[in-house]
Coordinates of C-alpha atoms in Angstrom, one line a residue:
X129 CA -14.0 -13.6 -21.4
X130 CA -12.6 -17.0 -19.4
X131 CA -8.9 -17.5 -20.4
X132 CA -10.0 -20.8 -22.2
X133 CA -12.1 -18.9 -24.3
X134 CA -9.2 -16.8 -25.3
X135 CA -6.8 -19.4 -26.2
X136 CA -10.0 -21.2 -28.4
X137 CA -10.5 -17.6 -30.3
X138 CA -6.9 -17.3 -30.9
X139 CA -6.4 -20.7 -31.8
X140 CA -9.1 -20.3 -34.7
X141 CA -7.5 -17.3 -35.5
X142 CA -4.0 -18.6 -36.4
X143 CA -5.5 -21.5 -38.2
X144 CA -7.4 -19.6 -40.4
X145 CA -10.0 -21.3 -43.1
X146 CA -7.4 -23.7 -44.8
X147 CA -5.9 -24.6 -41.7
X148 CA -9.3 -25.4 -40.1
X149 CA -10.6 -27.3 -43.5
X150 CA -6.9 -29.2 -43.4
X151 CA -7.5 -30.3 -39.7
X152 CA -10.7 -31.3 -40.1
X153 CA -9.8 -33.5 -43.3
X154 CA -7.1 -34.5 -41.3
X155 CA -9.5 -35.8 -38.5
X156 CA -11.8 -37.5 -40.6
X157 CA -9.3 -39.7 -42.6
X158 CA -5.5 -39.6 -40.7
X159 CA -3.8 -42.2 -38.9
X160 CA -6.7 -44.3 -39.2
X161 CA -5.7 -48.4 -39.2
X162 CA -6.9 -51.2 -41.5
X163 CA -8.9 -52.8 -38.7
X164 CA -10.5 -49.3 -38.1
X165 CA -11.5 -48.7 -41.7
X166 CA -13.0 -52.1 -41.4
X167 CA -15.0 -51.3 -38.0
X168 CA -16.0 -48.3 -39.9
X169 CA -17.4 -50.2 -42.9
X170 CA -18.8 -53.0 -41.3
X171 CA -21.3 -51.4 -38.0
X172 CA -21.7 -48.1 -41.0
X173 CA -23.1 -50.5 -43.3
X174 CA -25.9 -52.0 -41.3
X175 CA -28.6 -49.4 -41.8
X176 CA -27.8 -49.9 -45.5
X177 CA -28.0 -53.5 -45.3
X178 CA -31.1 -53.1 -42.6
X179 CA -33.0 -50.7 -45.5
X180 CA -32.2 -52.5 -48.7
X181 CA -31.6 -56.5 -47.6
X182 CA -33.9 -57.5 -44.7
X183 CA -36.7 -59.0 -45.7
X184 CA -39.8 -57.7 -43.9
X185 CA -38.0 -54.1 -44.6
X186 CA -40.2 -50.7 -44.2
X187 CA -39.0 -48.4 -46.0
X188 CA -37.3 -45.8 -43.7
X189 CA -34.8 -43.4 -45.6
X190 CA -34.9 -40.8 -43.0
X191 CA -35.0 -43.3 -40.3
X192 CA -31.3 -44.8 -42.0
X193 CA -29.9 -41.2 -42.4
X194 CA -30.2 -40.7 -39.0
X195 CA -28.7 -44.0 -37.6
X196 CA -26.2 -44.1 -40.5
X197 CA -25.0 -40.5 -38.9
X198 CA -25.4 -41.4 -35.7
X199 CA -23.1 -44.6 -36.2
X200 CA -20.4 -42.7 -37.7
X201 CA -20.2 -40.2 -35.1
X202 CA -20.1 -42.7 -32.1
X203 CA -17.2 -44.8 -33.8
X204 CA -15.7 -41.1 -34.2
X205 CA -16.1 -40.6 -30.5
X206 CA -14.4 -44.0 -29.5
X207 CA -11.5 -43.1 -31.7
X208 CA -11.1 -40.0 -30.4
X209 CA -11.4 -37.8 -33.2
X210 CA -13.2 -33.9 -33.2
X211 CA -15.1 -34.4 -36.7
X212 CA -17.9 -36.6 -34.4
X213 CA -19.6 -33.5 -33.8
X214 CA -20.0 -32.5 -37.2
X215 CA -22.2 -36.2 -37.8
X216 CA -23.4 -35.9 -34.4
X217 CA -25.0 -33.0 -35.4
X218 CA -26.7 -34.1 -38.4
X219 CA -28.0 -37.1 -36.2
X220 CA -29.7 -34.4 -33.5
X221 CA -31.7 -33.1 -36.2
X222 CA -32.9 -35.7 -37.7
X223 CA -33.6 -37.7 -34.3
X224 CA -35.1 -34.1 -33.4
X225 CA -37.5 -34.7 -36.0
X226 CA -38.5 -38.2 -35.2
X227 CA -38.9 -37.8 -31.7
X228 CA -41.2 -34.9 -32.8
X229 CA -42.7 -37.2 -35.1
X230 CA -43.7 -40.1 -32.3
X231 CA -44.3 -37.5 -29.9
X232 CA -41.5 -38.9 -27.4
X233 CA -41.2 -35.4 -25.6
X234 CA -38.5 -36.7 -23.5
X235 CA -36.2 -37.4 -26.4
X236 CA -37.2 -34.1 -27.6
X237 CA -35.6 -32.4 -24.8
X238 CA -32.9 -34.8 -24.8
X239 CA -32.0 -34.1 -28.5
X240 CA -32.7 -30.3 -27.8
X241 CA -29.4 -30.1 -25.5
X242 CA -27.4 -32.8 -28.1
X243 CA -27.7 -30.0 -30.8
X244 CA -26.5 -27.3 -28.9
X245 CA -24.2 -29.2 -27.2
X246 CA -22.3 -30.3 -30.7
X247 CA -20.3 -26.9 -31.6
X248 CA -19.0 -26.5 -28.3
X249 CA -18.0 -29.8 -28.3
X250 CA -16.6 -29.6 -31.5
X251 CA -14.4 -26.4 -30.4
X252 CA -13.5 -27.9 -26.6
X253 CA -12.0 -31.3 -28.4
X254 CA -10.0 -29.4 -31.5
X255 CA -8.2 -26.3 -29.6
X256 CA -7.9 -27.9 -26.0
X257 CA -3.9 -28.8 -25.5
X258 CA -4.3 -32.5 -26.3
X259 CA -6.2 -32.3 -29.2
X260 CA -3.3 -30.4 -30.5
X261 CA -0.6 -33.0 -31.4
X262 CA 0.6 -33.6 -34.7
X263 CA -0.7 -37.1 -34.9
X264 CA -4.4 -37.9 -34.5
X265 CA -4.4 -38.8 -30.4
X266 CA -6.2 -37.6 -27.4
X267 CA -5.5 -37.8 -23.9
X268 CA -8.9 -39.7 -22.4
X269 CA -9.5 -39.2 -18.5
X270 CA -10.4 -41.3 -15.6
X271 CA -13.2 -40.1 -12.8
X272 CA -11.9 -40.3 -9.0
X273 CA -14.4 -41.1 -6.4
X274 CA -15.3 -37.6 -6.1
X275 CA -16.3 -37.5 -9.8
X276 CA -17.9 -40.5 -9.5
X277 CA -20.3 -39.0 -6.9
X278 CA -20.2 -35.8 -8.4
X279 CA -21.6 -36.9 -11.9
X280 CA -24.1 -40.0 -10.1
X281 CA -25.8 -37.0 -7.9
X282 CA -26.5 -35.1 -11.1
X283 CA -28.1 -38.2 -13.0
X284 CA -30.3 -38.8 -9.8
X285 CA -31.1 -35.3 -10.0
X286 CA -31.5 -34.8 -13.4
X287 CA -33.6 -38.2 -13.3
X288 CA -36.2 -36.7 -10.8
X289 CA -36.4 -33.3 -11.7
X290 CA -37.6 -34.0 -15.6
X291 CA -39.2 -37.2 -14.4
X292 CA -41.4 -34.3 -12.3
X293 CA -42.1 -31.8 -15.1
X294 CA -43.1 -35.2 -17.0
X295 CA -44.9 -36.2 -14.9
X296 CA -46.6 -32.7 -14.4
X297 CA -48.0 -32.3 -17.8
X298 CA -49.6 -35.5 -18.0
X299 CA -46.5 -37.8 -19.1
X300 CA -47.6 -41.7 -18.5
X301 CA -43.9 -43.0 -18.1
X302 CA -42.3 -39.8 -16.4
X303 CA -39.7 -41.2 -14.1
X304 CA -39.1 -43.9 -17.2
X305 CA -38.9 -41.2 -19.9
X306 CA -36.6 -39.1 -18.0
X307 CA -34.0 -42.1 -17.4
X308 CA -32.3 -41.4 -20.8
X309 CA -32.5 -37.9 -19.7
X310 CA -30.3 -38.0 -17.4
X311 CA -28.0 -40.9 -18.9
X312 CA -27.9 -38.6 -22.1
X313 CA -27.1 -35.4 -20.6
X314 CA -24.5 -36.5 -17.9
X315 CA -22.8 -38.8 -20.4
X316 CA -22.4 -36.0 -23.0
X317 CA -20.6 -33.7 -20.3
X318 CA -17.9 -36.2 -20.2
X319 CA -17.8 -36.5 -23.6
X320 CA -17.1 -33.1 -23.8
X321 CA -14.7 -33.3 -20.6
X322 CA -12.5 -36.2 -22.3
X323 CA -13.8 -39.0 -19.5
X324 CA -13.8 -42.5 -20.4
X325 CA -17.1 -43.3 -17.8
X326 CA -19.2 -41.4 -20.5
X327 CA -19.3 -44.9 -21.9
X328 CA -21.3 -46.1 -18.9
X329 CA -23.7 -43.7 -19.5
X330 CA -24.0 -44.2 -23.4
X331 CA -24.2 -47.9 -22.3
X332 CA -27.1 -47.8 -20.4
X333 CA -28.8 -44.9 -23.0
X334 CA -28.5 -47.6 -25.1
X335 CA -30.6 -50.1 -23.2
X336 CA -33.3 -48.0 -22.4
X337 CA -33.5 -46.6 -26.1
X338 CA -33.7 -49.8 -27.7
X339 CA -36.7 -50.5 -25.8
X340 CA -38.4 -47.0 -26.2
X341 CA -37.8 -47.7 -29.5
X342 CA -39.4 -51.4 -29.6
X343 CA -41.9 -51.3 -32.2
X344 CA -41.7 -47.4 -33.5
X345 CA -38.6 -47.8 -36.3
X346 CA -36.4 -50.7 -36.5
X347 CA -33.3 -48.4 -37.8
X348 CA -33.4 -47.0 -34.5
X349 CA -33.8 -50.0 -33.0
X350 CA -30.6 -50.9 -34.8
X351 CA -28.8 -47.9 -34.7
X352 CA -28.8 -48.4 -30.5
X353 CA -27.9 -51.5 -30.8
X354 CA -24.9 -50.6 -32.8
X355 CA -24.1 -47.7 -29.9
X356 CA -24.4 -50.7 -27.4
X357 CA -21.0 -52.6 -29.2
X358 CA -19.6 -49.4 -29.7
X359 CA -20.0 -48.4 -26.3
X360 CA -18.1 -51.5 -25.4
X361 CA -15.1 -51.0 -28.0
X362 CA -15.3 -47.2 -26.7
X363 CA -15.0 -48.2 -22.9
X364 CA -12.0 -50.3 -24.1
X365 CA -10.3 -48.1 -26.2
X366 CA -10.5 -45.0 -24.1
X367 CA -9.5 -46.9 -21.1
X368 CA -6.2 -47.8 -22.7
X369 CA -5.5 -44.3 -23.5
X370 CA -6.4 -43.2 -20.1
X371 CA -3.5 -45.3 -18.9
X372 CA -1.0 -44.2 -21.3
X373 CA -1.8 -40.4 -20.1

């Protein structure tokens, strides 16, 4: 058992139930501004707004569940705050589901690692040292140049190895498919890491998303649109608190 381990395990321990309900309340709702309540309301409320306002609407409940969840937890990650993982869960399932759905095998295998990912996320980010303050901050990183070509030689990699297995059952977009692939999977290992560059990724998941998306279900559509400002405010927020580190 890794010594990180240990500390996680012991951390839960001395928290107990109460303790860990009483953080996570305390994630969801402390030290959050009035301009941050109103970011909240305001990108939250567009799948609303998308389902019950626009005019041509199709009725897609499930489809405005899932970006509704998927919202919350991205403005969740660019504040910082552990309780992400518990909407970003509810998002891979749902997503998991769709994907299925539209038979986008990619995304399938994409949203595969997102769910497992989520609870050792959620344990990394609440029982690391800086997630352990009193007030609701973290402590964002910045990659050096070896990170940089540490984490860009596993997205080519990642890019061409799933782009192959697409491409050897009979995929007829492999190398295209397994872009997000690779965007998704390296930017959620600095997510879970604490580095601010996962917002490059998420940016350019983003891109590629709303066009896989182009035509299939306009809350996605919208919901990766909404990740595309928040990957901006994210970049900018995080950056700030990799300076003060």
């Amino acid at each position: 058992m890794s010594g990180g381990y240990r500390r996680m395990v012991a951390a839960m321990a001395d928290l107990g139930f109460s303790g860990t309900m009483k953080a996570i309340w305390n994630d969801l709702f402390a030290n959050r501004s009035f301009s941050q309540w109103l970011y909240l309301l305001v990108l939250g409320s567009f799948p609303i707004w998308l389902e019950l306002i626009y005019e041509h609407r199709i009725v897609d409940w499930v489809g405005m569940i899932c970006s509704l969840t998927g919202i919350i937890c991205v403005i969740f990650v660019s504040e910082g705050r552990a309780s992400n993982y518990l909407f970003g869960l509810i998002n891979s399932v749902i997503y998991l589901i769709l994907a299925l759905q539209k038979g986008f095998y990619g995304e399938v295998l994409t949203t595969l690692y997102f769910t497992a990912m989520q609870p050792i996320g959620l344990l990394v980010w609440i029982y690391q040292a800086q997630f352990k303050k009193e007030k609701q901050e973290f402590v964002a990183r910045k990659l050096d140049g070896k990170g940089w070509t540490k984490y860009l030689s596993i997205s080519v990699l990642w890019w061409l190895v799933f782009g192959f297995i697409y491409q050897s059952i009979g995929a007829n977009r492999p190398y295209r498919d397994s872009i997000t692939d690779a965007t998704n999977g390296v930017g959620q290992i600095l997510m879970t890491a604490v580095y601010r560059e996962q917002w490059i990724f998420w940016a350019a998941t983003n891109v590629f998303s709303i066009y896989l998306w182009w035509g299939e279900s306009l809350q996605i559509q919208g919901k990766y649109l909404i990740y595309l400002i928040n990957s901006l405010v994210g970049w900018y927020q995080w950056s700030k608190a990799a300076k003060s580190a």
